mmCIF file of C-alpha atoms in Angstrom:
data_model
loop_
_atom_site.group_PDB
_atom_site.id
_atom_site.type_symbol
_atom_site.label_atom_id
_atom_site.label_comp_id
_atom_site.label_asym_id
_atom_site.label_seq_id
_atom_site.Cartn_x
_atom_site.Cartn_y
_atom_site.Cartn_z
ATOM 1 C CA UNK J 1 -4.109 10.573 -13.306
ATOM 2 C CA UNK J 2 -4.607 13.659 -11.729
ATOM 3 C CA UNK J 3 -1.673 15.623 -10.404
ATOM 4 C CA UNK J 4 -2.292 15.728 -6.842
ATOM 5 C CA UNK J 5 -2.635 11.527 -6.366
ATOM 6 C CA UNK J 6 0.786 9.903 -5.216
ATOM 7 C CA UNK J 7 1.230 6.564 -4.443
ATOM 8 C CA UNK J 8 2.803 5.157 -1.293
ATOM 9 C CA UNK J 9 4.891 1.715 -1.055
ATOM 10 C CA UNK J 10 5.312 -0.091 2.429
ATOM 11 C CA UNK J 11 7.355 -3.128 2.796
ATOM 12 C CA UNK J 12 8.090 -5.497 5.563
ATOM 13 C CA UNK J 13 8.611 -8.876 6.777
ATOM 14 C CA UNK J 14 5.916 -11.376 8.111
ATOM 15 C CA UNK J 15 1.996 -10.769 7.847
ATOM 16 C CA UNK J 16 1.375 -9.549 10.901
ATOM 17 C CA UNK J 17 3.156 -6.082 10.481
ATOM 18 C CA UNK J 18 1.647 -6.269 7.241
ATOM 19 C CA UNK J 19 -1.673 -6.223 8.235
ATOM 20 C CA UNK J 20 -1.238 -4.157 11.251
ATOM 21 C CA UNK J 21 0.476 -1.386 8.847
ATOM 22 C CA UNK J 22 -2.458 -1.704 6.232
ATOM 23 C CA UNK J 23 -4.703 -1.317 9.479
ATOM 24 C CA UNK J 24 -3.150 1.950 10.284
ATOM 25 C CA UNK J 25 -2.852 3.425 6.929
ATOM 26 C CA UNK J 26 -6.191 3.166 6.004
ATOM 27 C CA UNK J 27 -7.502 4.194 9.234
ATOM 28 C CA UNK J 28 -5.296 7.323 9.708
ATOM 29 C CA UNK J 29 -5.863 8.495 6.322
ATOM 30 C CA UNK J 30 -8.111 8.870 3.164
ATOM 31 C CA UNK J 31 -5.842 6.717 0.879
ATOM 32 C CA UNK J 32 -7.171 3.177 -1.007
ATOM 33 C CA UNK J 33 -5.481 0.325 -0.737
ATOM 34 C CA UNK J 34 -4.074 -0.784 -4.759
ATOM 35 C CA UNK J 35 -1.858 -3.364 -4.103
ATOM 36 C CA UNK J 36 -0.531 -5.835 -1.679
ATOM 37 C CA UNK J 37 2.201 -8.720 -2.785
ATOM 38 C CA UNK J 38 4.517 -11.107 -2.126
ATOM 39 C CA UNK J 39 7.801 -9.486 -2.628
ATOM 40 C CA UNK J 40 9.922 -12.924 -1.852
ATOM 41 C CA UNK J 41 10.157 -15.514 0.776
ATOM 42 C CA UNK J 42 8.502 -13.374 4.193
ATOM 43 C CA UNK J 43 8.578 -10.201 2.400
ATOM 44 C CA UNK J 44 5.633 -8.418 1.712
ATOM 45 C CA UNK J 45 4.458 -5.010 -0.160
ATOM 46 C CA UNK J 46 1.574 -2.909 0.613
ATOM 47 C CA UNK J 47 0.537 0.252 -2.112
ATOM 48 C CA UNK J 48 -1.641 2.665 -1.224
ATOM 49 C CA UNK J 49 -3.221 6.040 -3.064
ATOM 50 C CA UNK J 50 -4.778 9.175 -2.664
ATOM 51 C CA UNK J 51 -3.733 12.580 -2.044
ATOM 52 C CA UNK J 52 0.361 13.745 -1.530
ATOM 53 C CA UNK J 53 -0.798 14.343 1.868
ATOM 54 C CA UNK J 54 -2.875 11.641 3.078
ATOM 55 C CA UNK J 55 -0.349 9.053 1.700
ATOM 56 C CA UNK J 56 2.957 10.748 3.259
ATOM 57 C CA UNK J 57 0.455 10.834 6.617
ATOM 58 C CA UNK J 58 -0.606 6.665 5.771
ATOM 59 C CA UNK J 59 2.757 5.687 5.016
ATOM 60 C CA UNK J 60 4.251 7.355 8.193
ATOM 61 C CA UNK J 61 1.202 5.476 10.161
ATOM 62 C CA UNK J 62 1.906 2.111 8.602
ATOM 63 C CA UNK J 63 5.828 2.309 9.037
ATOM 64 C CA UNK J 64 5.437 3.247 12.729
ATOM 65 C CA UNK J 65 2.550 0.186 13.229
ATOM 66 C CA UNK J 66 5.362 -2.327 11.300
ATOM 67 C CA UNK J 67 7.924 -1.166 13.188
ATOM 68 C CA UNK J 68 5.763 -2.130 16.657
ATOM 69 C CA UNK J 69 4.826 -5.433 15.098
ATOM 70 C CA UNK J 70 7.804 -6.427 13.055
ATOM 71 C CA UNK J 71 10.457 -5.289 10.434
ATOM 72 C CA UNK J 72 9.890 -2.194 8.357
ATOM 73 C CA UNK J 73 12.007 -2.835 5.358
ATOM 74 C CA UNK J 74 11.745 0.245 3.446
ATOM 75 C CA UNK J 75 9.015 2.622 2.129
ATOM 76 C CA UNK J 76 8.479 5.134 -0.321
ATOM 77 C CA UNK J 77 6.078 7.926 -1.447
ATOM 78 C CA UNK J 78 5.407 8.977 -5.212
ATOM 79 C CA UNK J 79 4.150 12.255 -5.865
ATOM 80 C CA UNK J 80 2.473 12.426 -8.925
ATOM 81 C CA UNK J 81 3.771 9.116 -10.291
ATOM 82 C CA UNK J 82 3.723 9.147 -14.357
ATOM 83 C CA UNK J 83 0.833 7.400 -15.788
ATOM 84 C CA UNK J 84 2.817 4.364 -17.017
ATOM 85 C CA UNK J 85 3.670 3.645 -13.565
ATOM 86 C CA UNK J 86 0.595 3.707 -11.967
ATOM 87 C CA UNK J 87 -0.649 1.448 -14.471
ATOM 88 C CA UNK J 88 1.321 -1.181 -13.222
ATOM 89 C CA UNK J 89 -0.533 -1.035 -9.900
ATOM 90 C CA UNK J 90 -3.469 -2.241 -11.961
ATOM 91 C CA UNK J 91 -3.108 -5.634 -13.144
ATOM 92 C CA UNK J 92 -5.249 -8.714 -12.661
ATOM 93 C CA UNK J 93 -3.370 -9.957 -9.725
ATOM 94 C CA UNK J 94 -4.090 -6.760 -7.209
ATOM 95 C CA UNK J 95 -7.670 -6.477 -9.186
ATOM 96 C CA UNK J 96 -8.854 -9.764 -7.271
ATOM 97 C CA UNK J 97 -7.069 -8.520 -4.055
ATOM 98 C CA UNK J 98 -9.231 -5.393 -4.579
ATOM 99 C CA UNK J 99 -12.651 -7.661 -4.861
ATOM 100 C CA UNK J 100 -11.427 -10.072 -1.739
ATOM 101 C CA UNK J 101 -11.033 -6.785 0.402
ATOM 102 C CA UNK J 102 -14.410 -5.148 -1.387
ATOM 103 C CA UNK J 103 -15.792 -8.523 -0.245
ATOM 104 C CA UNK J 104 -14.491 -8.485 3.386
ATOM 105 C CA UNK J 105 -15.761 -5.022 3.910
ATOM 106 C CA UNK J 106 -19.050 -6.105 2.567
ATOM 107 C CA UNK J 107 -18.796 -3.832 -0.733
ATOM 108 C CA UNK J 108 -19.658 -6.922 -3.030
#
């Protein structure tokens, strides 16, 4: 992984914030959506990557879209994150996330 890609972590409660913080984030910024999950009962994660840059500017977007639509539970940015955990951003479960999005944007 190259050493200017970070990772950025956005968690809320209820889909609607969701959504309208993935909205921002990927409109505000150049950053790829790698992840979105079911934390626990109404709690809900969103990752996103690209440059240090673009996701401290996404994740600042999506927390201030949550907050307007719902509860911002916590966020986080990554700078450089270390191979191993990066890797765990790519397993099968966010892989067919990946293809349902690819498919809604009409990618596949």
């Amino acid at each position: 992984m190259s050493s200017d890609i970070a990772i950025g972590i956005v968690e809320t409660r209820g889909l609607v914030a969701l959504s309208a913080g993935i909205e921002a984030m990927i409109k505000t910024a150049d950053v790829r959506c790698v992840g979105v999950e079911r934390v626990t009962s109404g709690y809900l994660a969103v990752a996103v990557r690209g440059t240090l840059a673009a996701v401290r500017q996404a994740v600042a977007a999506g927390e201030a879209a949550i907050r307007a639509h719902g509860e911002l539970r916590s966020s986080q940015v990554y700078p450089k994150p270390h191979p191993t955990t990066a890797a765990l951003l790519d397993n099968p479960e966010t892989a067919r996330i990946r293809e349902v999005m690819a498919g809604l944007r009409g990618e596949g």
